Coordinates of C-alpha atoms and ligand atoms in Angstrom, one line a residue:
M131 CA 0.1 -0.1 -0.1
K132 CA 1.4 3.6 -0.9
S133 CA 1.4 6.2 1.5
N134 CA 2.3 10.0 1.5
Y135 CA 4.4 9.8 5.1
F136 CA 7.7 9.3 4.0
F137 CA 10.0 11.5 2.0
P138 CA 13.2 9.5 0.9
E139 CA 16.0 11.2 -1.3
G140 CA 18.2 9.0 -3.2
G141 CA 21.6 9.2 -4.3
H142 CA 24.0 12.2 -3.2
P143 CA 23.3 15.9 -2.8
P144 CA 24.1 18.0 -6.7
Q145 CA 27.9 19.0 -6.0
T146 CA 27.0 22.4 -6.5
N147 CA 23.6 22.8 -4.0
L148 CA 25.4 23.0 -1.2
L149 CA 23.1 25.6 0.9
T150 CA 19.7 23.5 0.8
D151 CA 19.8 21.4 3.9
R152 CA 18.3 23.3 6.9
A153 CA 20.4 20.7 9.4
V154 CA 20.9 22.1 12.7
F155 CA 22.2 20.8 16.0
T156 CA 21.8 23.0 19.0
E157 CA 22.2 22.4 22.7
A158 CA 18.3 22.8 23.0
Y159 CA 17.3 20.8 19.8
A160 CA 18.2 19.1 16.4
I161 CA 16.3 19.8 13.3
I162 CA 17.1 16.8 10.9
P163 CA 15.5 17.9 7.7
K164 CA 14.2 15.2 4.9
G165 CA 17.4 15.9 2.4
V166 CA 19.5 14.7 4.9
M167 CA 17.9 11.7 4.9
R168 CA 20.1 9.9 2.2
D169 CA 21.8 6.5 1.3
I170 CA 25.2 8.1 2.5
V171 CA 23.9 8.8 6.5
T172 CA 21.9 5.1 6.8
S173 CA 23.1 2.8 9.7
Y174 CA 22.7 -1.2 9.5
L175 CA 21.8 -3.4 12.8
P176 CA 22.8 -6.7 14.2
F177 CA 20.5 -9.7 13.4
W178 CA 18.6 -7.5 10.8
T179 CA 18.6 -8.8 7.1
N180 CA 18.2 -6.6 4.1
T181 CA 17.6 -3.5 6.5
R182 CA 19.1 0.0 6.9
L183 CA 18.1 2.6 9.0
W184 CA 18.5 6.4 9.7
V185 CA 19.5 7.0 13.4
L186 CA 17.2 10.1 14.2
S187 CA 18.0 10.6 18.0
R188 CA 19.6 8.6 20.4
P189 CA 20.8 9.3 24.4
L190 CA 24.1 11.7 24.2
S191 CA 25.2 13.0 27.2
G192 CA 24.2 10.4 29.9
F193 CA 21.8 12.9 31.6
A194 CA 18.1 12.0 31.6
E195 CA 17.8 11.8 27.8
T196 CA 15.3 8.9 27.5
F197 CA 14.9 7.8 23.7
S198 CA 16.3 6.7 20.3
Q199 CA 14.7 7.0 17.3
Y200 CA 15.1 5.3 13.9
I201 CA 13.6 5.3 10.5
M202 CA 14.0 1.6 9.6
E203 CA 14.1 0.5 5.6
V204 CA 13.2 -3.0 5.3
G205 CA 13.4 -4.5 2.0
P206 CA 11.6 -7.7 0.5
S207 CA 12.4 -11.1 2.7
G208 CA 13.9 -8.5 4.9
G209 CA 13.5 -8.5 9.2
S210 CA 14.5 -10.1 12.1
D211 CA 13.6 -12.6 14.0
R212 CA 16.3 -10.7 17.6
P213 CA 15.2 -7.8 16.6
E214 CA 15.8 -6.0 20.1
A215 CA 19.5 -6.7 22.0
D216 CA 18.3 -4.6 25.3
P217 CA 15.8 -6.6 27.7
R218 CA 15.1 -2.8 29.3
A219 CA 13.8 -1.5 26.3
E220 CA 10.3 -0.8 25.2
G221 CA 9.2 0.2 21.7
V222 CA 6.5 1.9 19.8
L223 CA 6.5 1.2 15.7
F224 CA 4.5 3.6 13.3
V225 CA 4.4 2.6 9.8
V226 CA 5.2 5.3 6.9
D227 CA 5.4 3.0 3.8
G228 CA 4.2 -0.5 2.7
E229 CA 3.6 -3.3 4.8
F230 CA 5.0 -6.3 7.0
R231 CA 4.3 -8.8 9.2
L232 CA 5.0 -8.1 13.2
T233 CA 4.6 -11.3 15.9
I234 CA 4.6 -10.3 19.4
G235 CA 4.3 -13.4 21.9
G236 CA 2.8 -15.5 19.2
Q237 CA 0.2 -13.4 17.9
S238 CA 1.1 -12.3 14.3
Y239 CA -0.5 -8.7 12.6
R240 CA -0.6 -7.3 9.5
M241 CA 0.8 -3.5 9.6
Q242 CA 0.0 -0.8 7.0
P243 CA 0.7 2.8 6.8
G244 CA -0.7 4.7 9.7
G245 CA 0.1 1.5 11.9
Y246 CA 1.2 1.7 15.2
A247 CA 2.3 -0.9 18.0
Y248 CA 3.8 -0.6 21.4
I249 CA 5.7 -3.7 21.8
P250 CA 6.7 -4.0 26.4
P251 CA 9.8 -4.9 27.3
G252 CA 11.3 -8.2 27.4
S253 CA 8.9 -9.4 24.5
E254 CA 9.3 -11.9 22.5
W255 CA 8.7 -10.2 18.5
S256 CA 9.8 -10.5 15.0
L257 CA 9.2 -8.5 12.1
H258 CA 9.5 -9.7 8.4
N259 CA 8.4 -7.8 5.1
D260 CA 6.9 -10.7 3.1
G261 CA 5.9 -8.1 0.8
G262 CA 7.5 -7.1 -3.1
T263 CA 8.1 -4.1 -1.8
A264 CA 10.4 -1.9 0.8
T265 CA 8.5 -1.1 4.1
R266 CA 9.3 2.0 6.1
F267 CA 8.3 2.6 9.7
H268 CA 9.5 4.8 12.8
W269 CA 10.8 2.8 15.5
I270 CA 11.2 4.6 19.0
R271 CA 13.0 2.8 22.2
K272 CA 13.1 3.8 25.8
A273 CA 14.6 2.2 29.0
Y274 CA 11.1 1.0 30.6
E275 CA 11.0 2.6 34.3
K276 CA 8.7 -0.4 36.0
V277 CA 7.2 0.6 39.0
E278 CA 6.6 -1.4 41.9
G279 CA 3.3 -3.0 42.5
L280 CA 2.3 -2.5 38.6
P281 CA 2.2 -4.9 36.0
L282 CA 3.9 -4.3 32.7
P283 CA 2.0 -2.7 29.8
D284 CA 0.1 -5.3 27.4
P285 CA 0.9 -5.0 23.8
I286 CA -1.0 -2.4 21.4
V287 CA -1.4 -2.9 17.8
T288 CA -3.5 -0.6 16.0
N289 CA -4.0 2.0 13.0
E290 CA -4.4 5.6 13.2
R291 CA -7.5 5.0 11.3
E292 CA -9.3 3.3 14.5
V293 CA -8.7 6.0 16.5
T294 CA -10.5 9.0 17.1
P295 CA -8.3 12.3 17.5
S296 CA -9.0 14.2 20.8
P297 CA -9.6 18.2 20.4
M298 CA -7.5 19.9 22.5
P299 CA -9.6 22.3 25.0
D300 CA -10.4 26.0 23.4
T301 CA -9.3 25.5 19.8
E302 CA -12.3 25.0 17.9
G303 CA -10.9 22.0 16.6
R304 CA -7.8 23.7 14.9
W305 CA -5.4 21.5 17.0
A306 CA -6.0 17.9 18.2
T307 CA -4.3 14.9 19.5
T308 CA -4.3 10.9 18.6
R309 CA -3.7 8.8 21.8
F310 CA -2.7 5.2 21.4
V311 CA -2.8 4.7 25.4
D312 CA -4.9 6.3 27.8
P313 CA -3.1 9.0 29.6
S314 CA -4.0 8.4 32.6
D315 CA -2.6 4.7 32.5
M316 CA 0.2 4.6 34.9
R317 CA 1.7 1.4 33.5
H318 CA 2.9 3.4 30.5
D319 CA 6.0 6.0 30.9
M320 CA 6.1 6.8 26.8
H321 CA 3.4 8.1 24.7
V322 CA 3.9 8.6 21.0
T323 CA 1.1 10.4 19.5
I324 CA -0.2 12.2 16.3
V325 CA -0.8 15.7 16.5
T326 CA -2.9 17.8 13.7
F327 CA -3.2 21.1 13.2
E328 CA -6.0 22.6 10.7
P329 CA -4.5 25.6 8.9
G330 CA -3.7 28.8 10.6
G331 CA -4.1 26.3 14.0
V332 CA -1.2 27.1 16.4
I333 CA 0.7 26.2 20.0
P334 CA -0.1 29.6 21.1
F335 CA 2.2 29.5 24.2
M336 CA 6.2 28.8 24.4
E337 CA 5.0 25.1 26.0
T338 CA 8.3 24.6 28.3
H339 CA 8.2 21.2 29.9
V340 CA 10.3 18.5 31.3
M341 CA 9.3 16.3 28.8
E342 CA 11.7 15.7 25.6
H343 CA 10.2 15.1 22.1
G344 CA 10.9 13.4 19.3
L345 CA 8.8 15.3 16.2
Y346 CA 9.0 13.7 12.5
V347 CA 6.5 16.1 10.7
L348 CA 3.9 13.4 8.2
E349 CA 2.0 16.2 6.5
G350 CA 2.0 19.8 5.8
K351 CA 4.2 22.7 7.1
A352 CA 4.7 24.9 9.9
V353 CA 6.9 27.6 11.3
Y354 CA 8.5 25.7 14.8
R355 CA 9.8 27.5 17.4
L356 CA 12.2 26.1 19.2
N357 CA 14.2 27.3 22.2
S358 CA 14.8 31.3 20.7
D359 CA 14.4 30.5 17.3
W360 CA 11.7 30.3 14.4
V361 CA 12.1 27.6 11.6
E362 CA 10.3 26.3 8.8
V363 CA 9.3 22.7 8.6
E364 CA 7.7 20.3 6.3
A365 CA 6.5 16.7 5.3
G366 CA 9.8 14.5 6.1
D367 CA 11.4 16.4 8.3
Y368 CA 12.7 15.5 11.9
M369 CA 12.9 17.4 15.3
W370 CA 14.5 16.7 18.2
L371 CA 13.8 18.8 21.8
R372 CA 15.5 18.4 25.0
A373 CA 14.1 18.6 28.2
F374 CA 12.8 22.5 28.8
C375 CA 13.2 23.3 25.5
P376 CA 10.7 26.0 24.6
Q377 CA 8.5 25.3 21.8
A378 CA 5.0 26.5 19.9
C379 CA 3.9 26.5 16.2
Y380 CA 2.0 27.9 13.1
A381 CA 0.7 25.9 11.1
G382 CA 1.0 27.1 7.1
G383 CA -1.5 25.4 5.3
P384 CA -3.0 25.0 3.0
G385 CA -3.3 21.3 4.3
K386 CA -3.2 19.8 7.6
F387 CA 0.1 20.1 9.5
R388 CA 0.6 16.6 11.6
Y389 CA 3.3 15.0 13.4
L390 CA 4.2 11.9 14.9
L391 CA 5.1 12.8 18.9
Y392 CA 7.4 11.1 21.1
K393 CA 6.9 12.2 24.7
D394 CA 8.5 10.8 28.1
V395 CA 5.7 10.7 30.8
N396 CA 4.4 9.6 34.3
R397 CA 7.7 8.9 36.3
H398 CA 10.0 10.5 38.9
M399 CA 13.3 12.0 37.6
A400 CA 16.0 9.7 39.2
L401 CA 17.9 11.7 41.8
G402 CA 21.6 12.2 42.0
T403 CA 22.0 9.3 39.2
P404 CA 23.5 11.1 36.1
G405 CA 23.0 8.4 33.3
R406 CA 19.6 7.3 33.8
F407 CA 19.6 5.9 30.4
A408 CA 23.1 6.4 29.5
Ligands
UGY650 N1 5.3 20.1 20.6 C1 4.4 19.8 20.9 O1 3.5 19.3 20.6 N2 4.2 19.4 22.4 C2 2.5 18.8 22.8 N3 1.8 19.6 23.0 C3 3.0 18.3 23.9 O2 4.0 18.1 24.7 O3 2.3 17.2 24.7

């Protein structure tokens, strides 16, 4: 199935056009624009066949940075029976292009664009592209922080088509969030949602909060405020925001502006232990 969520750039950039990239890396945020996700900056992982990936974020300083995010590209017959090497890691997959078969705890699911899967830590899972074309999906990983007395979260497999977005209060529906997890479920320590703005919709104040973000633009255009800078972003761009990075946005139209949003939630910060997720 074809999707409009992914915007790969093959080959190498032209030698004559060095000023078009909008990549930025600062202490508070990074922007990895779609033009940077090219063949030359791919990675590979052990125990994955016919697979390459773009690593969009990973813990860098060892101080309370919580997640890693990849765009995975799995070719025909590719995949893995040993996808995750870290037993602490929980994961979310979100499909942007193509199809694959996902098996969690012996149960198999057909994943298509818009497909979302939450994989609890320690799960037995595998992923295989049994179609004829490459599939691409986000894989967001975090070291799960267990709460004594609470069981692990259950696996969740769904598609954004199955979930009704919740409008944000006082926005006349111009800003809505598609939630795959009940925000009051304290078993979960990470949320991956889809944020949708109608043209002209805004985040009307400088959100400044402890949660980190990974933010991949699925559709449309906007001007995004990151710390002290306003930047133009569009479908296929990725942003990574450290804790307390001030943020706001203005959706430019003419269509919807939508992004996949990672956020760490519902846990104390471990006191006096640097390297929480190193
Ligand atoms: N940048 C964002 O979209 N932030 C969200 N409002 C959030 O933190 O939930």
